[in-house]
PDB file of C-alpha atoms and ligand atoms in Angstrom:
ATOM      1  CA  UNK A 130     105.043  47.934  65.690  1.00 76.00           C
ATOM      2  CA  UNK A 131     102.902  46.551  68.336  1.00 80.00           C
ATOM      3  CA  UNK A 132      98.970  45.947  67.242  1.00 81.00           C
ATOM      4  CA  UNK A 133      97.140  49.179  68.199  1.00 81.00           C
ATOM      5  CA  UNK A 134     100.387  51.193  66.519  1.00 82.00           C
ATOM      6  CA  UNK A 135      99.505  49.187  63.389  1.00 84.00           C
ATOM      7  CA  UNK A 136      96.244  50.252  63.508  1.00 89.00           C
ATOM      8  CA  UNK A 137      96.788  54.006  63.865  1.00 93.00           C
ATOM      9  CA  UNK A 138      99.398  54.272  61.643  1.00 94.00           C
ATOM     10  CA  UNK A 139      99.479  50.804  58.969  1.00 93.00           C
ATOM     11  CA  UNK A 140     103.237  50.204  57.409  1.00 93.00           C
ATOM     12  CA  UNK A 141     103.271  49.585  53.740  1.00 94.00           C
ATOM     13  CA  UNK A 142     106.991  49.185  53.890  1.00 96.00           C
ATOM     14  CA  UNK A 143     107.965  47.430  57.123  1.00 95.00           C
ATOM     15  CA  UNK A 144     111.410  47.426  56.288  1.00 96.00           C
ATOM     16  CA  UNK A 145     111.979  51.628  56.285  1.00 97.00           C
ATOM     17  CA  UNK A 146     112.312  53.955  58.846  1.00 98.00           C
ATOM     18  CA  UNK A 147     108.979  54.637  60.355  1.00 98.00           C
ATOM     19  CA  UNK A 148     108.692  58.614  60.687  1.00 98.00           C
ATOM     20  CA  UNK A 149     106.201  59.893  62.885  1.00 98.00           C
ATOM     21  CA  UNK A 150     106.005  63.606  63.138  1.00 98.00           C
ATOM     22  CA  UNK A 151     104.468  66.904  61.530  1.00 97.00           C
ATOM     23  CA  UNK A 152     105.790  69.694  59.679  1.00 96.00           C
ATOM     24  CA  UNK A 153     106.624  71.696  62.421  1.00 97.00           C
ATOM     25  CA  UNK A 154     110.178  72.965  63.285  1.00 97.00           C
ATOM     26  CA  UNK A 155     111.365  69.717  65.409  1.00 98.00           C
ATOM     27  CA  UNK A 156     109.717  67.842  62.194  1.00 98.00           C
ATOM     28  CA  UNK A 157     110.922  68.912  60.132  1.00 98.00           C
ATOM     29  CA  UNK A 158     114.584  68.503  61.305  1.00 98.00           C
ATOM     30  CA  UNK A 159     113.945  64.771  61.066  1.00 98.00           C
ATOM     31  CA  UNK A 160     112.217  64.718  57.265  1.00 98.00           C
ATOM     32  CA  UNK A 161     114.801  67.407  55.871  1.00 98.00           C
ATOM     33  CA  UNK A 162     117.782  65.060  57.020  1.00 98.00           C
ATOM     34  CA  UNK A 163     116.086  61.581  56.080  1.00 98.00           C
ATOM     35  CA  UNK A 164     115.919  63.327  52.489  1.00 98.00           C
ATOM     36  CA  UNK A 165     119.395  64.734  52.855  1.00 98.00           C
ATOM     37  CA  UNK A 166     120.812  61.107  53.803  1.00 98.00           C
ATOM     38  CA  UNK A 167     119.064  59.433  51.061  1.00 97.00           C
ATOM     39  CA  UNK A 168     117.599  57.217  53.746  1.00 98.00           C
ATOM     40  CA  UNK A 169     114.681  55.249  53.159  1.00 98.00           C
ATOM     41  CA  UNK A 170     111.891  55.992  55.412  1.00 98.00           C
ATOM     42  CA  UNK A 171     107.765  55.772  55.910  1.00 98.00           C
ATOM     43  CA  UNK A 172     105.851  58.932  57.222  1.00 98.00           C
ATOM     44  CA  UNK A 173     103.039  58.907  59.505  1.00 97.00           C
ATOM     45  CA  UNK A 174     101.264  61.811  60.779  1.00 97.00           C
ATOM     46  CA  UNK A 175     100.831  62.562  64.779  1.00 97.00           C
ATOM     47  CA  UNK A 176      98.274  64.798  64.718  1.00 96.00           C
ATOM     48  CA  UNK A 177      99.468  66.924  67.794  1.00 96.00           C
ATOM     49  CA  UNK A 178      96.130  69.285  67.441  1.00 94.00           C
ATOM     50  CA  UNK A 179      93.775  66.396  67.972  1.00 95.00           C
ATOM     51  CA  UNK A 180      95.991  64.493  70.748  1.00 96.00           C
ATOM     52  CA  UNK A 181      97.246  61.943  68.914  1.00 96.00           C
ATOM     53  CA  UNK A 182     100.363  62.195  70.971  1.00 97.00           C
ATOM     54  CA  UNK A 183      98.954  61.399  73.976  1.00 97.00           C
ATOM     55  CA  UNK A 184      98.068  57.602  72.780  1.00 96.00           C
ATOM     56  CA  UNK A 185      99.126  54.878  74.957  1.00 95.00           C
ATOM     57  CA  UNK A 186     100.400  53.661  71.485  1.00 95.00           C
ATOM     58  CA  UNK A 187     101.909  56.588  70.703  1.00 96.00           C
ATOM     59  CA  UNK A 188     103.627  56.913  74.272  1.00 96.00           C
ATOM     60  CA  UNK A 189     105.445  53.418  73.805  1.00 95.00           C
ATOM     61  CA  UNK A 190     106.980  54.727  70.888  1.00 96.00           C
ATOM     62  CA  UNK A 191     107.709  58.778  72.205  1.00 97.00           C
ATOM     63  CA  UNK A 192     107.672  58.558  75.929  1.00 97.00           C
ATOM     64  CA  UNK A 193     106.920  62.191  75.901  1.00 98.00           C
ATOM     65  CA  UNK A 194     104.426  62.524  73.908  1.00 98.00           C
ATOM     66  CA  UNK A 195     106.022  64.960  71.202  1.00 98.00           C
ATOM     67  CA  UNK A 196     106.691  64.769  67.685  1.00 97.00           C
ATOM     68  CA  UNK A 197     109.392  63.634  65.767  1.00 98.00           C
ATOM     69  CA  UNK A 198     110.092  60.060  67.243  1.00 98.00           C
ATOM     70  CA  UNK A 199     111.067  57.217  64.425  1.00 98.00           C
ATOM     71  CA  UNK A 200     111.303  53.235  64.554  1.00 97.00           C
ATOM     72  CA  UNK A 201     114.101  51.768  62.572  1.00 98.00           C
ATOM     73  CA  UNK A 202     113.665  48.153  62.462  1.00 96.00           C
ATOM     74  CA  UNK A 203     117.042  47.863  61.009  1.00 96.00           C
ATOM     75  CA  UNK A 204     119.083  49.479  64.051  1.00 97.00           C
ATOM     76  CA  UNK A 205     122.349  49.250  65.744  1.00 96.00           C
ATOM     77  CA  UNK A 206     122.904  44.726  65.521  1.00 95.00           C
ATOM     78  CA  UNK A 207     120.079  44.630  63.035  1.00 94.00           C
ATOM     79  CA  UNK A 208     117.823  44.944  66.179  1.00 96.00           C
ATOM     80  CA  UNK A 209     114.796  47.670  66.025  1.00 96.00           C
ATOM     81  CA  UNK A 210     115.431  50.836  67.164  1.00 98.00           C
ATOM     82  CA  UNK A 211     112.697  53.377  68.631  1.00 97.00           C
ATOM     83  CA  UNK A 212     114.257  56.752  69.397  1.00 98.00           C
ATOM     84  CA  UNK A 213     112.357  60.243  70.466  1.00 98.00           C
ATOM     85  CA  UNK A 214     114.207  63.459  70.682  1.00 98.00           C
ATOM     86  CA  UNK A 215     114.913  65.363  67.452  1.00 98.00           C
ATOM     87  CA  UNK A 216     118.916  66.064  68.368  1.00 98.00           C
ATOM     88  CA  UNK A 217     119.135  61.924  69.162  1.00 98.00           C
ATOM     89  CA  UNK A 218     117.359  60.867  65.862  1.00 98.00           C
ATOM     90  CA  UNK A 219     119.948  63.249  64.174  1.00 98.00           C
ATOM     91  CA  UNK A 220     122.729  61.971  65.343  1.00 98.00           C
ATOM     92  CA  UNK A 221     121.218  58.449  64.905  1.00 98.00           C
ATOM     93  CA  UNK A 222     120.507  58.916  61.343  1.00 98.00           C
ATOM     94  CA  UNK A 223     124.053  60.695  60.103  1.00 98.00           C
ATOM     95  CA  UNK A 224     125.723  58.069  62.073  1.00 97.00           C
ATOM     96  CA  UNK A 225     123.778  55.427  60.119  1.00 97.00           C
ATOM     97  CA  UNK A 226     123.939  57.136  56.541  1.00 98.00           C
ATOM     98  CA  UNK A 227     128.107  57.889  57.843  1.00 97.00           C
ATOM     99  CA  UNK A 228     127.333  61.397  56.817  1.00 97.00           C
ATOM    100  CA  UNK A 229     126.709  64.921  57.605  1.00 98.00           C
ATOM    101  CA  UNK A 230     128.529  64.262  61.056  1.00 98.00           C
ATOM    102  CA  UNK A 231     132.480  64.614  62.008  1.00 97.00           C
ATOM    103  CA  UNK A 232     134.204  61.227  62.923  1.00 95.00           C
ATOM    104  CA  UNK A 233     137.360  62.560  64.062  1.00 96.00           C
ATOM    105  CA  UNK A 234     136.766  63.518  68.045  1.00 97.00           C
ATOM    106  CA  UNK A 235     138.287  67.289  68.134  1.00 96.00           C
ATOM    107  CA  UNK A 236     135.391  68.001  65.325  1.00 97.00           C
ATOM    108  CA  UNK A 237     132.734  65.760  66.465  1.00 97.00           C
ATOM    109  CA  UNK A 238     132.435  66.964  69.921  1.00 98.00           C
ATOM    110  CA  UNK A 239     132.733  70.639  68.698  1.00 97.00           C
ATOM    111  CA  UNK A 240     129.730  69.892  66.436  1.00 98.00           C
ATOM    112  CA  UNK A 241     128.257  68.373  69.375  1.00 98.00           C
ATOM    113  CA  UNK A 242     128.186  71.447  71.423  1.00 98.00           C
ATOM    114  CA  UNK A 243     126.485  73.349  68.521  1.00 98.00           C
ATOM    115  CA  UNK A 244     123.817  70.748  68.121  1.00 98.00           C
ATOM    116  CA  UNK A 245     123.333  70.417  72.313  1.00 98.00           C
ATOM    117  CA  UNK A 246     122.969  74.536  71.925  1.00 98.00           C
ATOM    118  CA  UNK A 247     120.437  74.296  69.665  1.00 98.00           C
ATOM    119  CA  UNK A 248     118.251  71.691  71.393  1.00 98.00           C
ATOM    120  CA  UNK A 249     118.882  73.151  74.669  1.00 98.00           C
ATOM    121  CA  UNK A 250     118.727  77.163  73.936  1.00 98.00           C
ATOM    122  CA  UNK A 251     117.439  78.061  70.294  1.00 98.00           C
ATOM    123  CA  UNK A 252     114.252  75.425  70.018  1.00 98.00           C
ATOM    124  CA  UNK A 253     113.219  76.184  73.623  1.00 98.00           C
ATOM    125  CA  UNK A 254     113.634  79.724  73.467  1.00 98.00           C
ATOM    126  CA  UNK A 255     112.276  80.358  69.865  1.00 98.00           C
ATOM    127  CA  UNK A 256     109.444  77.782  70.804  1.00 98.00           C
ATOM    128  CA  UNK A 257     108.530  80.429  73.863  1.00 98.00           C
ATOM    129  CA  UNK A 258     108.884  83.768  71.450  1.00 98.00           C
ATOM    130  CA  UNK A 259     105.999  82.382  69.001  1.00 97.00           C
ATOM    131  CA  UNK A 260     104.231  81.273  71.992  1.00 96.00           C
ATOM    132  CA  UNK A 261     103.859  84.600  73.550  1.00 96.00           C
ATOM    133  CA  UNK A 262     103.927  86.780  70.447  1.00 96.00           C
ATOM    134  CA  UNK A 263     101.613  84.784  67.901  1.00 95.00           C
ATOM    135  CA  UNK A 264      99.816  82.149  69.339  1.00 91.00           C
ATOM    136  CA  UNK A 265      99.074  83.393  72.190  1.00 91.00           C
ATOM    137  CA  UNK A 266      98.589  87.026  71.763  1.00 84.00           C
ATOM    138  CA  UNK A 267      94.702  86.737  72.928  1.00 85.00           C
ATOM    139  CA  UNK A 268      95.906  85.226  76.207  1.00 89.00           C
ATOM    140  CA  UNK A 269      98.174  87.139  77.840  1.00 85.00           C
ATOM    141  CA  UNK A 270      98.300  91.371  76.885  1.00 84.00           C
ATOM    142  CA  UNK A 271     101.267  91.870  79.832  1.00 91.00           C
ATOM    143  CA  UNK A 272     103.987  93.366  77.544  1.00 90.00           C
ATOM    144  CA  UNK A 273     106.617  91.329  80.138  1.00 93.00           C
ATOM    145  CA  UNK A 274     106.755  87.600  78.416  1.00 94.00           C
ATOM    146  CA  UNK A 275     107.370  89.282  74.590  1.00 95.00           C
ATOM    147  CA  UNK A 276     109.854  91.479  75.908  1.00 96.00           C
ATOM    148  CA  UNK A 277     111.978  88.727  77.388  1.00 97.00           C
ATOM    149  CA  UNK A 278     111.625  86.229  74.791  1.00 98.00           C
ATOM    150  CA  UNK A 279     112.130  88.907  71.918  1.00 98.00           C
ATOM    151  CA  UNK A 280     115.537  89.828  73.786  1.00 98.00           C
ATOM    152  CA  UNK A 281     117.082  86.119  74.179  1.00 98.00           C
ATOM    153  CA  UNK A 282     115.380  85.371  70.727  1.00 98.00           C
ATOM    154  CA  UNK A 283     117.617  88.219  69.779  1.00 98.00           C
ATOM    155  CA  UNK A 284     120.693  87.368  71.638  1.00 98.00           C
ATOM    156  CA  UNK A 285     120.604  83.775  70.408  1.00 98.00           C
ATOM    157  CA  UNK A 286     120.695  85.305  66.550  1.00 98.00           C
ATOM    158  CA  UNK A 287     123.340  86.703  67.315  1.00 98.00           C
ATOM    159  CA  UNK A 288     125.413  83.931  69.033  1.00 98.00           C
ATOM    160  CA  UNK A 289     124.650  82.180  65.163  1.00 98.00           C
ATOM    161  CA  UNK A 290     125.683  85.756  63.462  1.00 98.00           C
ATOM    162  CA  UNK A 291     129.063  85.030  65.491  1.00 98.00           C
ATOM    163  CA  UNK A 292     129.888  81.650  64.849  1.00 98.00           C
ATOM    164  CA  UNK A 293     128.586  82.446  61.179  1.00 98.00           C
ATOM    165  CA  UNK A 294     131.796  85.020  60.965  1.00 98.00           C
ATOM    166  CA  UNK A 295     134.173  82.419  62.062  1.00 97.00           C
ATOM    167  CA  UNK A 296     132.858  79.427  59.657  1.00 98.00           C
ATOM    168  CA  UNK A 297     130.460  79.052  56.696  1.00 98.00           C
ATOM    169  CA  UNK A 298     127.773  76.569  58.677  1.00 98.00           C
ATOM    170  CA  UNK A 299     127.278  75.931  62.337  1.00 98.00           C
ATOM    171  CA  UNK A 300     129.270  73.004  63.177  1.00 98.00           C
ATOM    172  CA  UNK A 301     132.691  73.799  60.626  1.00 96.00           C
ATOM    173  CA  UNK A 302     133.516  74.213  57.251  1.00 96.00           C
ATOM    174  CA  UNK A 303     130.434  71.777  55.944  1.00 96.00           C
ATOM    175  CA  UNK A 304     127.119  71.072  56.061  1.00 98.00           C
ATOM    176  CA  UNK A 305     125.655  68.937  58.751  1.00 98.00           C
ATOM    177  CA  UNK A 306     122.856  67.969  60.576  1.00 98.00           C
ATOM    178  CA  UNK A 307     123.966  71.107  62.929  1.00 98.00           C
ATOM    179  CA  UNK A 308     122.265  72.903  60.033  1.00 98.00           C
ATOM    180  CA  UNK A 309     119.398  71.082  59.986  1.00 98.00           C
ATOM    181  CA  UNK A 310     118.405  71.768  63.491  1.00 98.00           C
ATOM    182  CA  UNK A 311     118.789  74.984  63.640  1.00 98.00           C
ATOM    183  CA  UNK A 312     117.544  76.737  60.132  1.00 98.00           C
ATOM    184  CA  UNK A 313     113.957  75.400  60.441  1.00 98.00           C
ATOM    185  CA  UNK A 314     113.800  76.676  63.723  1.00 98.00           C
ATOM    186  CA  UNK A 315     115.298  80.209  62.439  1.00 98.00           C
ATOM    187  CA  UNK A 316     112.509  80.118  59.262  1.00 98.00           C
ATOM    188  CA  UNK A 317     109.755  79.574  61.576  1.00 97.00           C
ATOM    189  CA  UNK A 318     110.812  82.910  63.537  1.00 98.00           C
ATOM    190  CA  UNK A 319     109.656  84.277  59.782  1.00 97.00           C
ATOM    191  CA  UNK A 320     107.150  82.247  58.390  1.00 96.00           C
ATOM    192  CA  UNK A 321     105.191  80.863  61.037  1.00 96.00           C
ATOM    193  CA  UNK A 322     105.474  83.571  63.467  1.00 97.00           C
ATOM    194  CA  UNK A 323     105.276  86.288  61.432  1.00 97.00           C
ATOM    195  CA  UNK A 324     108.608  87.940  63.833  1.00 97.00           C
ATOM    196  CA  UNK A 325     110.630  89.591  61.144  1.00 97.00           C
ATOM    197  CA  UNK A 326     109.766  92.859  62.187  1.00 98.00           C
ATOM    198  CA  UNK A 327     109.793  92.513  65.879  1.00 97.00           C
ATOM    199  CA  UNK A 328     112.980  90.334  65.559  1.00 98.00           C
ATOM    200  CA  UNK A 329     114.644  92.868  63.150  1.00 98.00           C
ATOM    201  CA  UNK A 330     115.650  89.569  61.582  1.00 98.00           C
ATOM    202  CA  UNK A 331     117.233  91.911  58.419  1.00 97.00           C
ATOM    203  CA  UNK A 332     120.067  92.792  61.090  1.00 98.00           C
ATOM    204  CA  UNK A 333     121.524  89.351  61.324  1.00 98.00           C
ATOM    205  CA  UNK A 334     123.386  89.129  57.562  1.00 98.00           C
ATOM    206  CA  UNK A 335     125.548  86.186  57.849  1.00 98.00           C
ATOM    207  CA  UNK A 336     121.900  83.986  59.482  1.00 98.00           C
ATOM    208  CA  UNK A 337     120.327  85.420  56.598  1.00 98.00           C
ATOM    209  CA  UNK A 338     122.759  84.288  54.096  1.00 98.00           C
ATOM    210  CA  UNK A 339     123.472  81.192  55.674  1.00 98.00           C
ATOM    211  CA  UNK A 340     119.462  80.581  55.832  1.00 98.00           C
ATOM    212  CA  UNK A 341     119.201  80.920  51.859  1.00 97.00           C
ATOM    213  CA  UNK A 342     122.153  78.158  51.474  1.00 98.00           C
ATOM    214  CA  UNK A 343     120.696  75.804  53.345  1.00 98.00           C
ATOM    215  CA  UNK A 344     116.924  76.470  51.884  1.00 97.00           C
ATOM    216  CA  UNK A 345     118.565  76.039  48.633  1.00 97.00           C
ATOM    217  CA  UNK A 346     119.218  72.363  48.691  1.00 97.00           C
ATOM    218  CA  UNK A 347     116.990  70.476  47.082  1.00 96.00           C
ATOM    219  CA  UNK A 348     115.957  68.332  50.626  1.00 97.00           C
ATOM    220  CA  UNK A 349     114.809  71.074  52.355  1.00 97.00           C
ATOM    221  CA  UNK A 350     111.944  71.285  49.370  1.00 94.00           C
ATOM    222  CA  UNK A 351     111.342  67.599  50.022  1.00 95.00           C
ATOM    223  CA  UNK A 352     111.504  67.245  53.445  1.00 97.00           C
ATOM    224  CA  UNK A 353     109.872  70.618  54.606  1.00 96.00           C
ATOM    225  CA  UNK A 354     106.821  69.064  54.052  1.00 95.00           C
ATOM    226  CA  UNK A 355     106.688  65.609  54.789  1.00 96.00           C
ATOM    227  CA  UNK A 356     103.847  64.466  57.186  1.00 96.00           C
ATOM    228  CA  UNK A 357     101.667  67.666  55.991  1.00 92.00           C
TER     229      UNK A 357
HETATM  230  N1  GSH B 610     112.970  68.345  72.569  1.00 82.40           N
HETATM  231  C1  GSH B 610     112.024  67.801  71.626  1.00 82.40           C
HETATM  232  C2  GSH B 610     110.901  68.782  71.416  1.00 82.40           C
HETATM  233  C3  GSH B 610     109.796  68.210  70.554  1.00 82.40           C
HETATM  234  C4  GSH B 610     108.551  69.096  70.567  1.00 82.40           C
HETATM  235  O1  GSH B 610     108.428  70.015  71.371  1.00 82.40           O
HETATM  236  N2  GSH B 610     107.628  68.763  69.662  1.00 82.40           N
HETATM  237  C5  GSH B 610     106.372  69.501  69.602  1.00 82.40           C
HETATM  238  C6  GSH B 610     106.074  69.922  68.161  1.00 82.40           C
HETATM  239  S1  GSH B 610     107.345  70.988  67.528  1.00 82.40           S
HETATM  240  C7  GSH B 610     105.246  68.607  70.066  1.00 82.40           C
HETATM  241  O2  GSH B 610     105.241  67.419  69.801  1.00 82.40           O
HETATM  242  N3  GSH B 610     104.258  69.159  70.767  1.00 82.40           N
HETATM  243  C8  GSH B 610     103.108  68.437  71.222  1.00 82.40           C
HETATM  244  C9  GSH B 610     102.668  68.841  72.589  1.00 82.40           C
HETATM  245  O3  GSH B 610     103.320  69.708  73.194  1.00 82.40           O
HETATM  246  O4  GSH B 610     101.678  68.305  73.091  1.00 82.40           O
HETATM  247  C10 GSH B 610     112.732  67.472  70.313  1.00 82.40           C
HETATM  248  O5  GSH B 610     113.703  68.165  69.968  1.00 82.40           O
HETATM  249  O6  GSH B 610     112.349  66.483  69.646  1.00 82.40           O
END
């Protein structure tokens, strides 16, 4: 880490995974799989409320200024590695660990899709329902953006309801970080947005069901709230 970095957020363990992120759903992707993997890691909070993100030293490390990014000083030819982008540092880390991913390519690129969907459609999308429908419900009182995003909110449950009929978890027959991305994302339609009701959430069985597995494992208790 460069000098100001240091100074923001000081390393007692140089030789982990630097974590830098918040307990929110793209967070918590990135703590609930660095518990899963059993990797070693350092958090630091980027407090996104107060602009922390917007640091020249944060930039160098998150060139977008959101939260999770990490530093692994061990990466790819023992070089360090700085990576942003929740879906990347997934990959990244089950690649590393040599778990939680397929190998073979007819399963790795079909678990690829999944996790591509839910970066590109479900974080977006759900991001945009809690927008409009909890945060900012003083803002805006045109009935139009809740409407929209409740619908695709909807129809994006039940593209996951679907694929949930054909397999146990999102990306095949096991657990993966395919999980990870998406069931934070789906328990923040609940618990942070308050959207069961509006959402009907109770409708979608199989997301339900598939929810409680995955908050059963004993990393989601750990890594839910790393960074807090
Ligand atoms: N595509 C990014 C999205 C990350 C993202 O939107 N992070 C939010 C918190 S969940 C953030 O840092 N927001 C700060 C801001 O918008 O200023 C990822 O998957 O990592």
């Amino acid at each position: 880490m460069s000098e100001p970095q240091q100074q923001k957020w000081p390393m007692q363990h140089p030789d982990r995974i630097q974590l830098f992120s918040l307990p929110t759903p793209n967070g918590q992707k990135v703590s609930i799989a660095l518990e899963e993997l059993e990797l070693p890691y350092e958090p630091h909070r980027v407090d996104i409320s107060s602009g922390d993100q917007f640091l020249p030293e944060y930039i160098r490390i998150s060139p977008n200024s959101k939260i999770p990014a990490i530093i692994d000083p061990q990466g790819p030819e023992g070089k360090p590695l700085t990576l942003m982008e929740s879906g990347a540092i997934l990959l990244y880390l089950a690649d590393k660990a040599g778990r939680l991913f397929p190998r073979k390519a007819h399963e790795r690129f079909e678990a690829l899709q999944w996790l591509f969907f839910q970066v590109g459609h479900i974080g977006p999308m759900f991001g945009q329902f809690g927008h409009f429908f909890h945060y900012a419900k003083q803002q805006c009182d045109h009935p139009y953006p809740v409407e929209r995003y409740t619908k695709e909110t909807r129809r994006l449950l039940q593209v996951l309801e679907d694929r949930l009929a054909v397999v146990p978890y999102i990306a095949g027959p096991e657990y993966s970080i395919v999980d990870i991305a998406h069931f934070p994302w789906v328990d923040c339609l609940d618990v942070f947005y308050k959207g069961r009701d509006q959402l009907k959430l109770g409708e979608f069985k199989r997301v339900q069901d598939w929810m409680t597995r995955c908050k059963s494992r004993p990393a989601y208790e750990r890594g839910a709230k790393v960074c807090g």
